mmCIF file of C-alpha atoms in Angstrom:
data_model
loop_
_atom_site.group_PDB
_atom_site.id
_atom_site.type_symbol
_atom_site.label_atom_id
_atom_site.label_comp_id
_atom_site.label_asym_id
_atom_site.label_seq_id
_atom_site.Cartn_x
_atom_site.Cartn_y
_atom_site.Cartn_z
ATOM 1 C CA MET A 1 34.443 -17.705 -85.556
ATOM 2 C CA PRO A 2 37.524 -15.529 -85.130
ATOM 3 C CA ASP A 3 37.977 -13.309 -88.102
ATOM 4 C CA GLU A 4 41.337 -11.821 -88.950
ATOM 5 C CA LEU A 5 39.794 -8.821 -90.654
ATOM 6 C CA VAL A 6 37.651 -8.045 -87.621
ATOM 7 C CA SER A 7 40.683 -8.416 -85.331
ATOM 8 C CA GLU A 8 42.597 -5.932 -87.454
ATOM 9 C CA ILE A 9 39.708 -3.470 -87.387
ATOM 10 C CA ARG A 10 39.498 -3.832 -83.610
ATOM 11 C CA ALA A 11 43.209 -3.209 -83.218
ATOM 12 C CA LEU A 12 43.112 -0.079 -85.363
ATOM 13 C CA LEU A 13 39.923 1.112 -83.676
ATOM 14 C CA ALA A 14 41.653 0.806 -80.310
ATOM 15 C CA ARG A 15 44.662 2.739 -81.595
ATOM 16 C CA GLU A 16 42.965 5.430 -83.678
ATOM 17 C CA GLY A 17 39.360 5.656 -82.561
ATOM 18 C CA SER A 18 39.897 7.642 -79.350
ATOM 19 C CA LEU A 19 36.979 5.781 -77.776
ATOM 20 C CA ALA A 20 35.908 6.417 -74.242
ATOM 21 C CA VAL A 21 35.571 2.677 -73.583
ATOM 22 C CA ASP A 22 37.699 -0.456 -74.031
ATOM 23 C CA VAL A 23 37.300 -1.843 -77.552
ATOM 24 C CA ALA A 24 37.155 -5.369 -76.114
ATOM 25 C CA ALA A 25 33.882 -4.415 -74.444
ATOM 26 C CA ILE A 26 32.309 -3.408 -77.772
ATOM 27 C CA GLY A 27 30.369 -5.994 -79.778
ATOM 28 C CA ASP A 28 30.705 -6.228 -83.546
ATOM 29 C CA ARG A 29 27.213 -4.807 -83.925
ATOM 30 C CA ASP A 30 27.421 -2.133 -81.232
ATOM 31 C CA ASP A 31 27.047 1.481 -82.285
ATOM 32 C CA LEU A 32 30.509 3.042 -82.384
ATOM 33 C CA TRP A 33 29.135 6.586 -82.438
ATOM 34 C CA ARG A 34 27.351 5.858 -79.176
ATOM 35 C CA ALA A 35 30.575 4.391 -77.865
ATOM 36 C CA GLY A 36 32.148 7.800 -78.325
ATOM 37 C CA LEU A 37 33.647 7.591 -81.799
ATOM 38 C CA THR A 38 34.189 11.168 -82.909
ATOM 39 C CA SER A 39 34.267 12.603 -86.420
ATOM 40 C CA HIS A 40 37.952 13.195 -85.942
ATOM 41 C CA GLY A 41 38.479 9.645 -84.667
ATOM 42 C CA SER A 42 36.571 8.180 -87.594
ATOM 43 C CA VAL A 43 38.804 10.020 -90.066
ATOM 44 C CA ASP A 44 41.924 8.746 -88.274
ATOM 45 C CA LEU A 45 40.463 5.243 -88.366
ATOM 46 C CA MET A 46 39.611 5.526 -92.053
ATOM 47 C CA LEU A 47 43.150 6.610 -92.950
ATOM 48 C CA ALA A 48 44.642 3.806 -90.838
ATOM 49 C CA LEU A 49 42.390 1.172 -92.450
ATOM 50 C CA GLU A 50 43.283 2.432 -95.919
ATOM 51 C CA GLU A 51 46.965 2.235 -95.139
ATOM 52 C CA ARG A 52 46.743 -1.204 -93.566
ATOM 53 C CA PHE A 53 44.672 -2.799 -96.348
ATOM 54 C CA GLY A 54 45.905 -0.785 -99.312
ATOM 55 C CA VAL A 55 42.415 0.345 -100.279
ATOM 56 C CA GLU A 56 40.648 3.657 -100.649
ATOM 57 C CA PHE A 57 37.143 4.314 -99.361
ATOM 58 C CA PRO A 58 35.132 5.787 -102.254
ATOM 59 C CA ASP A 59 32.852 8.758 -101.563
ATOM 60 C CA ARG A 60 29.735 6.603 -101.413
ATOM 61 C CA LEU A 61 31.172 4.760 -98.404
ATOM 62 C CA LEU A 62 32.216 7.912 -96.526
ATOM 63 C CA THR A 63 29.058 7.941 -94.433
ATOM 64 C CA ARG A 64 28.219 7.510 -90.794
ATOM 65 C CA GLN A 65 26.611 4.158 -91.644
ATOM 66 C CA THR A 66 29.910 2.680 -92.841
ATOM 67 C CA PHE A 67 31.575 3.567 -89.558
ATOM 68 C CA ARG A 68 28.622 2.771 -87.318
ATOM 69 C CA THR A 69 29.696 -0.754 -86.351
ATOM 70 C CA ILE A 70 32.706 -3.033 -86.605
ATOM 71 C CA GLU A 71 30.563 -5.353 -88.683
ATOM 72 C CA ALA A 72 29.677 -2.568 -91.157
ATOM 73 C CA LEU A 73 33.337 -1.670 -91.484
ATOM 74 C CA ALA A 74 34.244 -5.318 -92.126
ATOM 75 C CA THR A 75 31.547 -5.557 -94.803
ATOM 76 C CA ALA A 76 32.807 -2.394 -96.507
ATOM 77 C CA LEU A 77 36.416 -3.579 -96.371
ATOM 78 C CA ARG A 78 35.574 -7.025 -97.742
ATOM 79 C CA GLU A 79 33.826 -5.351 -100.637
ATOM 80 C CA LEU A 80 36.816 -3.083 -101.306
ATOM 81 C CA LEU A 81 39.283 -5.964 -101.031
ATOM 82 C CA ALA A 82 37.196 -8.117 -103.390
ATOM 83 C CA ALA A 83 37.137 -5.270 -105.902
ATOM 84 C CA GLU A 84 40.922 -5.047 -105.602
ATOM 85 C CA VAL A 85 41.315 -8.733 -106.407
ATOM 86 C CA SER A 86 38.941 -8.751 -109.345
ATOM 87 C CA ALA A 87 40.361 -5.531 -110.772
ATOM 88 C CA MET B 1 29.323 20.017 -86.811
ATOM 89 C CA THR B 2 28.458 16.411 -86.536
ATOM 90 C CA ALA B 3 27.052 14.310 -83.771
ATOM 91 C CA PRO B 4 25.194 11.045 -83.563
ATOM 92 C CA VAL B 5 21.638 11.325 -84.764
ATOM 93 C CA ASP B 6 20.224 10.053 -81.528
ATOM 94 C CA GLY B 7 22.360 12.352 -79.439
ATOM 95 C CA LEU B 8 23.149 9.655 -76.893
ATOM 96 C CA GLY B 9 26.452 8.875 -75.317
ATOM 97 C CA PRO B 10 29.394 10.984 -74.287
ATOM 98 C CA PRO B 11 29.990 14.626 -75.306
ATOM 99 C CA VAL B 12 28.534 14.301 -78.755
ATOM 100 C CA GLY B 13 28.756 17.341 -80.854
ATOM 101 C CA ALA B 14 31.745 18.598 -78.935
ATOM 102 C CA GLU B 15 34.186 16.964 -81.265
ATOM 103 C CA ALA B 16 33.428 17.910 -84.804
ATOM 104 C CA PRO B 17 34.343 21.076 -86.637
ATOM 105 C CA PRO B 18 31.922 23.901 -86.166
ATOM 106 C CA PRO B 19 29.857 25.164 -89.017
ATOM 107 C CA SER B 20 31.593 27.813 -91.003
ATOM 108 C CA GLY B 21 28.484 29.896 -91.228
ATOM 109 C CA LEU B 22 27.823 30.914 -94.770
ATOM 110 C CA SER B 23 29.400 28.451 -97.146
ATOM 111 C CA PRO B 24 31.928 29.931 -99.507
ATOM 112 C CA ASP B 25 29.780 28.585 -102.243
ATOM 113 C CA GLY B 26 26.405 27.000 -102.563
ATOM 114 C CA ARG B 27 27.579 24.062 -104.570
ATOM 115 C CA GLU B 28 27.350 20.461 -103.660
ATOM 116 C CA GLY B 29 30.434 18.330 -103.422
ATOM 117 C CA SER B 30 32.737 21.215 -102.708
ATOM 118 C CA ALA B 31 34.180 19.454 -99.674
ATOM 119 C CA GLY B 32 37.904 19.728 -99.672
ATOM 120 C CA THR B 33 38.384 20.483 -103.317
ATOM 121 C CA ALA B 34 41.290 22.759 -104.003
ATOM 122 C CA PRO B 35 40.368 26.260 -105.065
ATOM 123 C CA THR B 36 40.623 26.774 -108.779
ATOM 124 C CA VAL B 37 41.056 30.157 -110.330
ATOM 125 C CA GLY B 38 39.640 30.306 -113.809
ATOM 126 C CA PRO B 39 39.158 33.275 -116.085
ATOM 127 C CA ALA B 40 36.905 36.120 -114.955
ATOM 128 C CA SER B 41 33.276 35.108 -115.259
ATOM 129 C CA ASP B 42 30.991 37.128 -117.529
ATOM 130 C CA PHE B 43 29.150 38.477 -114.520
ATOM 131 C CA LEU B 44 32.378 39.636 -112.876
ATOM 132 C CA ARG B 45 33.320 41.419 -116.105
ATOM 133 C CA ASP B 46 29.898 43.090 -116.207
ATOM 134 C CA LEU B 47 30.331 44.271 -112.621
ATOM 135 C CA THR B 48 33.802 45.698 -113.157
ATOM 136 C CA GLU B 49 32.841 47.312 -116.475
ATOM 137 C CA ALA B 50 29.832 48.903 -114.782
ATOM 138 C CA GLY B 51 32.228 50.295 -112.186
ATOM 139 C CA LEU B 52 30.564 48.426 -109.309
ATOM 140 C CA LEU B 53 33.559 46.270 -108.368
ATOM 141 C CA LEU B 54 37.202 47.243 -108.871
ATOM 142 C CA GLU B 55 39.885 44.717 -109.769
ATOM 143 C CA THR B 56 42.928 44.591 -107.513
ATOM 144 C CA GLY B 57 44.840 41.897 -109.370
ATOM 145 C CA VAL B 58 44.033 39.222 -106.774
ATOM 146 C CA PRO B 59 41.034 36.966 -107.482
ATOM 147 C CA GLY B 60 38.316 37.391 -104.883
ATOM 148 C CA LEU B 61 39.756 40.692 -103.621
ATOM 149 C CA TYR B 62 37.871 43.648 -105.089
ATOM 150 C CA GLY B 63 37.336 47.288 -104.383
ATOM 151 C CA ARG B 64 33.758 48.550 -104.087
ATOM 152 C CA SER B 65 32.465 51.696 -105.710
ATOM 153 C CA ALA B 66 30.215 54.240 -103.977
ATOM 154 C CA ARG B 67 27.229 52.795 -105.851
ATOM 155 C CA PHE B 68 27.995 49.269 -104.704
ATOM 156 C CA GLU B 69 28.557 50.452 -101.130
ATOM 157 C CA ALA B 70 25.290 52.360 -101.129
ATOM 158 C CA LEU B 71 23.578 49.135 -102.082
ATOM 159 C CA ILE B 72 25.288 47.194 -99.279
ATOM 160 C CA GLU B 73 24.259 49.888 -96.786
ATOM 161 C CA ARG B 74 20.654 49.776 -97.941
ATOM 162 C CA ILE B 75 20.498 46.003 -97.649
ATOM 163 C CA ASP B 76 22.036 46.259 -94.197
ATOM 164 C CA GLU B 77 19.442 48.880 -93.186
ATOM 165 C CA PHE B 78 16.660 46.748 -94.632
ATOM 166 C CA VAL B 79 17.802 43.847 -92.444
ATOM 167 C CA SER B 80 17.972 46.221 -89.469
ATOM 168 C CA ARG B 81 14.375 47.339 -90.023
ATOM 169 C CA ARG B 82 13.137 43.764 -90.360
ATOM 170 C CA THR B 83 14.873 42.672 -87.150
ATOM 171 C CA ALA B 84 14.331 45.834 -85.105
ATOM 172 C CA GLU B 85 11.547 44.293 -83.004
ATOM 173 C CA ASP B 86 13.598 41.268 -82.016
ATOM 174 C CA GLY B 87 15.475 43.118 -79.303
ATOM 175 C CA ALA B 88 18.848 41.643 -80.215
ATOM 176 C CA GLU B 89 21.993 42.937 -78.556
ATOM 177 C CA ARG B 90 24.073 44.607 -81.253
ATOM 178 C CA LEU B 91 27.763 43.733 -81.134
ATOM 179 C CA ARG B 92 30.488 44.565 -83.639
ATOM 180 C CA PHE B 93 33.981 43.098 -83.825
ATOM 181 C CA PRO B 94 36.942 43.765 -86.106
ATOM 182 C CA PRO B 95 37.432 41.296 -88.969
ATOM 183 C CA ALA B 96 39.759 39.280 -86.783
ATOM 184 C CA LEU B 97 39.733 37.152 -83.695
ATOM 185 C CA PRO B 98 42.383 36.079 -81.206
ATOM 186 C CA ARG B 99 44.330 33.242 -82.807
ATOM 187 C CA ARG B 100 43.765 31.135 -79.701
ATOM 188 C CA GLU B 101 40.007 31.428 -80.188
ATOM 189 C CA LEU B 102 40.334 30.177 -83.762
ATOM 190 C CA GLU B 103 42.436 27.265 -82.481
ATOM 191 C CA ARG B 104 39.928 26.520 -79.735
ATOM 192 C CA SER B 105 36.902 26.769 -82.013
ATOM 193 C CA GLY B 106 37.755 23.637 -83.991
ATOM 194 C CA TYR B 107 37.747 25.583 -87.264
ATOM 195 C CA LEU B 108 41.127 24.174 -88.242
ATOM 196 C CA GLU B 109 39.801 20.652 -87.945
ATOM 197 C CA GLY B 110 37.181 21.211 -90.606
ATOM 198 C CA PHE B 111 38.448 24.112 -92.670
ATOM 199 C CA PRO B 112 42.251 24.352 -92.586
ATOM 200 C CA HIS B 113 42.151 25.343 -96.258
ATOM 201 C CA LEU B 114 39.989 28.413 -95.656
ATOM 202 C CA ALA B 115 41.629 29.845 -92.531
ATOM 203 C CA GLY B 116 43.926 32.838 -92.546
ATOM 204 C CA THR B 117 46.275 34.112 -89.864
ATOM 205 C CA VAL B 118 48.055 37.442 -89.574
ATOM 206 C CA HIS B 119 51.849 37.415 -89.614
ATOM 207 C CA ALA B 120 54.190 40.302 -88.869
ATOM 208 C CA PHE B 121 57.850 41.135 -88.715
ATOM 209 C CA THR B 122 59.247 41.128 -85.206
ATOM 210 C CA GLY B 123 62.986 40.917 -85.877
ATOM 211 C CA ASP B 124 65.871 43.279 -85.224
ATOM 212 C CA GLU B 125 67.733 45.535 -87.657
ATOM 213 C CA ARG B 126 69.885 42.706 -88.928
ATOM 214 C CA ALA B 127 66.766 40.638 -89.689
ATOM 215 C CA HIS B 128 65.259 43.685 -91.366
ATOM 216 C CA ARG B 129 68.295 43.903 -93.694
ATOM 217 C CA ALA B 130 67.851 40.223 -94.527
ATOM 218 C CA LEU B 131 64.160 40.784 -95.269
ATOM 219 C CA LEU B 132 64.968 43.647 -97.645
ATOM 220 C CA ALA B 133 67.661 41.549 -99.326
ATOM 221 C CA ASP B 134 65.121 38.770 -99.886
ATOM 222 C CA LEU B 135 62.649 41.271 -101.254
ATOM 223 C CA GLU B 136 65.167 42.756 -103.655
ATOM 224 C CA ALA B 137 66.342 39.362 -104.861
ATOM 225 C CA GLY B 138 62.764 38.230 -105.423
ATOM 226 C CA ARG B 139 63.069 35.574 -102.724
ATOM 227 C CA ASP B 140 60.317 34.700 -100.261
ATOM 228 C CA TRP B 141 60.658 37.483 -97.673
ATOM 229 C CA THR B 142 57.568 36.365 -95.758
ATOM 230 C CA THR B 143 59.583 33.670 -93.971
ATOM 231 C CA ARG B 144 60.994 36.615 -91.975
ATOM 232 C CA GLN B 145 57.563 37.159 -90.473
ATOM 233 C CA ARG B 146 56.123 35.414 -87.451
ATOM 234 C CA PRO B 147 52.494 34.610 -86.656
ATOM 235 C CA THR B 148 50.806 37.217 -84.478
ATOM 236 C CA ASP B 149 48.071 36.626 -81.894
ATOM 237 C CA VAL B 150 45.540 37.593 -84.569
ATOM 238 C CA ALA B 151 43.664 35.385 -87.019
ATOM 239 C CA LEU B 152 41.273 36.541 -89.724
ATOM 240 C CA LEU B 153 37.609 36.116 -88.948
ATOM 241 C CA PRO B 154 36.027 33.228 -90.883
ATOM 242 C CA ALA B 155 32.438 33.988 -89.855
ATOM 243 C CA ALA B 156 30.937 36.986 -88.099
ATOM 244 C CA CYS B 157 29.554 35.051 -85.128
ATOM 245 C CA TYR B 158 32.781 33.475 -83.846
ATOM 246 C CA PRO B 159 33.681 36.222 -81.343
ATOM 247 C CA VAL B 160 30.171 36.144 -79.881
ATOM 248 C CA TYR B 161 30.542 32.800 -78.098
ATOM 249 C CA PRO B 162 33.665 33.493 -76.005
ATOM 250 C CA THR B 163 32.407 37.025 -75.328
ATOM 251 C CA LEU B 164 29.108 35.807 -73.917
ATOM 252 C CA ALA B 165 30.743 32.922 -72.087
ATOM 253 C CA ALA B 166 32.945 35.394 -70.226
ATOM 254 C CA ARG B 167 29.822 37.016 -68.746
ATOM 255 C CA GLY B 168 28.890 33.843 -66.888
ATOM 256 C CA PRO B 169 25.697 31.796 -67.172
ATOM 257 C CA LEU B 170 23.110 33.120 -69.611
ATOM 258 C CA PRO B 171 19.941 34.773 -68.338
ATOM 259 C CA GLU B 172 16.806 32.636 -68.203
ATOM 260 C CA ARG B 173 15.660 33.688 -71.671
ATOM 261 C CA GLY B 174 19.072 33.046 -73.253
ATOM 262 C CA ALA B 175 20.666 35.552 -75.605
ATOM 263 C CA LEU B 176 20.045 37.031 -79.016
ATOM 264 C CA VAL B 177 22.894 38.887 -80.715
ATOM 265 C CA ASP B 178 23.091 40.847 -83.931
ATOM 266 C CA VAL B 179 26.630 40.785 -85.260
ATOM 267 C CA ALA B 180 28.309 41.725 -88.531
ATOM 268 C CA SER B 181 31.811 41.849 -89.873
ATOM 269 C CA TRP B 182 34.090 41.476 -92.818
ATOM 270 C CA CYS B 183 35.043 37.806 -93.072
ATOM 271 C CA PHE B 184 37.946 36.056 -94.743
ATOM 272 C CA ARG B 185 38.028 32.722 -96.553
ATOM 273 C CA HIS B 186 41.098 31.680 -98.496
ATOM 274 C CA GLU B 187 39.272 30.671 -101.610
ATOM 275 C CA PRO B 188 40.579 32.575 -104.614
ATOM 276 C CA SER B 189 38.027 32.538 -107.394
ATOM 277 C CA ARG B 190 37.015 34.529 -110.450
ATOM 278 C CA GLU B 191 33.346 34.229 -109.592
ATOM 279 C CA PRO B 192 32.122 37.425 -107.920
ATOM 280 C CA THR B 193 29.946 35.291 -105.631
ATOM 281 C CA ARG B 194 33.026 33.804 -104.025
ATOM 282 C CA LEU B 195 35.104 36.513 -102.400
ATOM 283 C CA GLN B 196 38.127 36.211 -100.172
ATOM 284 C CA PHE B 197 36.838 39.159 -98.123
ATOM 285 C CA PHE B 198 33.124 39.749 -97.745
ATOM 286 C CA ARG B 199 30.604 41.013 -95.217
ATOM 287 C CA MET B 200 28.321 38.831 -93.203
ATOM 288 C CA ARG B 201 25.459 39.960 -91.005
ATOM 289 C CA GLU B 202 24.275 37.410 -88.482
ATOM 290 C CA GLN B 203 21.571 36.848 -85.915
ATOM 291 C CA VAL B 204 22.799 34.499 -83.196
ATOM 292 C CA ARG B 205 20.522 32.769 -80.691
ATOM 293 C CA ILE B 206 21.979 31.076 -77.649
ATOM 294 C CA GLY B 207 20.067 29.285 -74.929
ATOM 295 C CA GLU B 208 17.918 26.240 -74.249
ATOM 296 C CA PRO B 209 17.703 23.631 -77.048
ATOM 297 C CA GLU B 210 14.009 24.172 -77.794
ATOM 298 C CA ALA B 211 14.299 27.952 -78.009
ATOM 299 C CA VAL B 212 17.332 27.722 -80.253
ATOM 300 C CA ARG B 213 15.749 25.240 -82.581
ATOM 301 C CA ALA B 214 12.569 27.322 -82.755
ATOM 302 C CA PHE B 215 14.678 30.355 -83.682
ATOM 303 C CA ARG B 216 16.301 28.448 -86.529
ATOM 304 C CA ASP B 217 12.978 27.105 -87.803
ATOM 305 C CA ASP B 218 11.364 30.524 -87.540
ATOM 306 C CA TRP B 219 14.188 32.090 -89.540
ATOM 307 C CA LEU B 220 13.755 29.614 -92.376
ATOM 308 C CA GLU B 221 10.404 31.333 -92.920
ATOM 309 C CA ARG B 222 11.608 34.853 -92.183
ATOM 310 C CA GLY B 223 14.548 34.450 -94.545
ATOM 311 C CA ARG B 224 12.278 33.383 -97.350
ATOM 312 C CA ARG B 225 9.984 36.352 -96.723
ATOM 313 C CA LEU B 226 12.927 38.765 -96.836
ATOM 314 C CA ILE B 227 13.991 37.434 -100.209
ATOM 315 C CA ASP B 228 10.410 37.409 -101.484
ATOM 316 C CA GLU B 229 10.120 41.068 -100.540
ATOM 317 C CA LEU B 230 13.185 41.819 -102.643
ATOM 318 C CA ALA B 231 11.478 40.071 -105.586
ATOM 319 C CA LEU B 232 14.219 37.477 -105.889
ATOM 320 C CA PRO B 233 13.668 33.792 -106.700
ATOM 321 C CA CYS B 234 14.942 31.394 -104.080
ATOM 322 C CA THR B 235 14.948 27.856 -102.814
ATOM 323 C CA ILE B 236 15.816 26.600 -99.350
ATOM 324 C CA THR B 237 17.630 23.319 -98.999
ATOM 325 C CA THR B 238 19.590 21.267 -96.499
ATOM 326 C CA ALA B 239 23.280 21.886 -96.984
ATOM 327 C CA HIS B 240 26.708 21.169 -95.626
ATOM 328 C CA ASP B 241 29.836 23.171 -95.017
ATOM 329 C CA PRO B 242 32.840 22.716 -97.327
ATOM 330 C CA PHE B 243 34.771 20.496 -94.931
ATOM 331 C CA PHE B 244 38.344 19.721 -95.888
ATOM 332 C CA GLY B 245 39.466 16.455 -97.382
ATOM 333 C CA ARG B 246 37.917 13.027 -97.681
ATOM 334 C CA GLY B 247 37.180 12.833 -93.990
ATOM 335 C CA GLY B 248 35.292 16.054 -94.562
ATOM 336 C CA ARG B 249 32.956 14.243 -96.911
ATOM 337 C CA MET B 250 31.817 12.119 -94.033
ATOM 338 C CA MET B 251 31.316 15.168 -91.838
ATOM 339 C CA ALA B 252 29.418 16.851 -94.661
ATOM 340 C CA ALA B 253 27.165 13.835 -95.213
ATOM 341 C CA SER B 254 26.479 13.689 -91.508
ATOM 342 C CA GLN B 255 25.739 17.404 -91.230
ATOM 343 C CA LYS B 256 23.278 17.130 -94.073
ATOM 344 C CA GLU B 257 21.687 13.950 -92.750
ATOM 345 C CA GLN B 258 20.990 15.638 -89.445
ATOM 346 C CA GLY B 259 19.547 18.796 -90.975
ATOM 347 C CA LEU B 260 21.960 21.022 -89.092
ATOM 348 C CA LYS B 261 22.478 23.440 -91.957
ATOM 349 C CA PHE B 262 20.072 24.991 -94.421
ATOM 350 C CA GLU B 263 20.844 27.423 -97.171
ATOM 351 C CA LEU B 264 18.677 29.882 -99.012
ATOM 352 C CA LEU B 265 19.859 29.777 -102.611
ATOM 353 C CA VAL B 266 19.390 32.369 -105.314
ATOM 354 C CA PRO B 267 20.438 31.748 -108.918
ATOM 355 C CA ILE B 268 23.135 34.326 -109.671
ATOM 356 C CA LEU B 269 25.658 32.680 -111.969
ATOM 357 C CA ASP B 270 24.943 31.136 -115.332
ATOM 358 C CA GLY B 271 26.597 27.860 -114.445
ATOM 359 C CA GLY B 272 27.451 25.936 -111.294
ATOM 360 C CA GLY B 273 24.109 26.092 -109.524
ATOM 361 C CA PRO B 274 22.487 28.739 -107.335
ATOM 362 C CA THR B 275 24.371 30.674 -104.666
ATOM 363 C CA ALA B 276 23.783 30.572 -100.917
ATOM 364 C CA CYS B 277 22.757 34.066 -99.814
ATOM 365 C CA LEU B 278 21.500 33.116 -96.366
ATOM 366 C CA SER B 279 22.523 30.187 -94.205
ATOM 367 C CA PHE B 280 20.789 28.766 -91.163
ATOM 368 C CA ASN B 281 23.014 26.827 -88.814
ATOM 369 C CA TRP B 282 22.096 24.893 -85.732
ATOM 370 C CA HIS B 283 25.255 24.086 -83.753
ATOM 371 C CA ARG B 284 23.468 22.168 -81.013
ATOM 372 C CA ASP B 285 25.711 22.413 -77.924
ATOM 373 C CA ARG B 286 28.991 22.449 -79.861
ATOM 374 C CA PHE B 287 29.910 26.064 -79.044
ATOM 375 C CA GLY B 288 28.334 25.817 -75.633
ATOM 376 C CA ARG B 289 30.792 23.061 -74.746
ATOM 377 C CA THR B 290 33.760 24.500 -76.615
ATOM 378 C CA PHE B 291 33.535 27.945 -75.069
ATOM 379 C CA GLY B 292 31.943 27.045 -71.741
ATOM 380 C CA LEU B 293 28.675 28.819 -72.515
ATOM 381 C CA ARG B 294 26.140 27.843 -69.844
ATOM 382 C CA THR B 295 22.412 28.236 -69.626
ATOM 383 C CA ALA B 296 20.781 29.668 -66.535
ATOM 384 C CA ARG B 297 20.395 26.057 -65.353
ATOM 385 C CA GLY B 298 24.103 25.435 -65.809
ATOM 386 C CA GLU B 299 23.815 23.193 -68.882
ATOM 387 C CA PRO B 300 25.976 23.685 -71.997
ATOM 388 C CA ALA B 301 24.012 26.180 -74.088
ATOM 389 C CA HIS B 302 22.756 25.412 -77.556
ATOM 390 C CA SER B 303 23.244 27.915 -80.333
ATOM 391 C CA ALA B 304 22.147 28.689 -83.855
ATOM 392 C CA CYS B 305 22.953 31.458 -86.274
ATOM 393 C CA VAL B 306 21.461 32.923 -89.401
ATOM 394 C CA GLY B 307 24.002 34.495 -91.702
ATOM 395 C CA ILE B 308 23.252 36.924 -94.495
ATOM 396 C CA GLY B 309 25.944 37.397 -97.117
ATOM 397 C CA LEU B 310 25.649 41.099 -97.892
ATOM 398 C CA GLU B 311 27.714 41.071 -101.076
ATOM 399 C CA ARG B 312 25.900 37.994 -102.327
ATOM 400 C CA LEU B 313 22.542 39.592 -101.723
ATOM 401 C CA ALA B 314 23.711 42.727 -103.531
ATOM 402 C CA LEU B 315 24.914 40.575 -106.443
ATOM 403 C CA ALA B 316 21.590 38.731 -106.522
ATOM 404 C CA LEU B 317 19.750 42.058 -106.767
ATOM 405 C CA LEU B 318 22.082 43.313 -109.495
ATOM 406 C CA ARG B 319 21.700 40.096 -111.405
ATOM 407 C CA HIS B 320 17.921 39.952 -111.264
ATOM 408 C CA HIS B 321 16.943 43.629 -111.348
ATOM 409 C CA GLY B 322 19.797 44.996 -113.433
ATOM 410 C CA LEU B 323 23.089 46.776 -112.880
ATOM 411 C CA GLU B 324 21.390 50.168 -112.407
ATOM 412 C CA PRO B 325 19.571 50.260 -109.043
ATOM 413 C CA GLU B 326 17.754 53.468 -110.007
ATOM 414 C CA ARG B 327 15.880 51.438 -112.632
ATOM 415 C CA TRP B 328 14.863 48.598 -110.363
ATOM 416 C CA PRO B 329 11.183 47.774 -109.748
ATOM 417 C CA ARG B 330 9.559 50.519 -107.709
ATOM 418 C CA ALA B 331 8.624 48.156 -104.849
ATOM 419 C CA VAL B 332 12.205 46.993 -104.444
ATOM 420 C CA ARG B 333 13.535 50.551 -104.547
ATOM 421 C CA ALA B 334 10.991 51.572 -101.938
ATOM 422 C CA LEU B 335 12.099 48.763 -99.623
ATOM 423 C CA LEU B 336 15.754 49.601 -100.004
ATOM 424 C CA GLY B 337 15.126 53.328 -99.801
ATOM 425 C CA SER B 338 16.929 53.923 -103.067
#
């Protein structure tokens, strides 16, 4: 099922992630670090996601796990967006 | 530095900021927090009143008395005796490095808040007049200066990597270097354990991954023995460098997760946790790739360093054995030749 959130993450990953490979070739559960995501790229991606969705990643989510896959990022963002709504 | 745990994929480890060597403090969660300058700590007051450190008016910038310097020299000699058999090449550099090497090293990616560069006036007589007018009027005259080719040294080992890389591929056994220098970190503080200028003595091992890792592991034991000999209490723990900003938190978590940095901590201050007196850093092939350091087989070399904070060790001794070295335990005095 196409997911708007995942599409947005993919678009920002393509723009900010400085990956060595085409984002279209990466599955939602593929390891982004193995795909060449750098520390620097992950910070750029984090800042772009925060700006796009109007959220802030709390310290507990600033781990390599959160940025390991597109799916993990989507899960983290859904959680942050839900917290926004209920707040 | 950070790199995927499994080490697979493209140039991992070549991207992240390098370790800063000895952390400016041994505290957790210091990543990217702005320096705060509180009142002088009790210990700092004790040290200045005892005439060991001399206030200059700038936090973290102190003069050293003859007694304090004698202590630093004895610690340095103690380290020399305990490493004499290692056969390290002894290199010494000024407390500065070419600005382009700082830029190339990746330090600014992780620690922009700690870096310092040297600026100087390069204008003509007219510009000189303008500078003096600014000075007299209490305006910011430093805008009349331009950056030079020189940056302040953030950790003693930084000049080692480009220097060795320039020699060509390493010999079969790799390299072992003993290096020491004054270092600068822009981190004004009123705690004597956090200085803007301090001395760091380092042992740097460069070569094949296994040899480098073995060196680091071996030094975790040797470091503990050194501190035991000095009759100081210590703990060794995994640590992270004080990376800048929120992105830095991720780098810090990653560094810790991968066990790339260990610190030997000694309680020195009354609050805020123990202080890192030694740090053990495994850079993997980060500097090998950054500076083109090659093994004899032509692979990017791995590297690791062990840093000893000389002032911090002196402060630990003064804290635990008293402000008068002549009254320290006999065994400690014998070791330090005091």
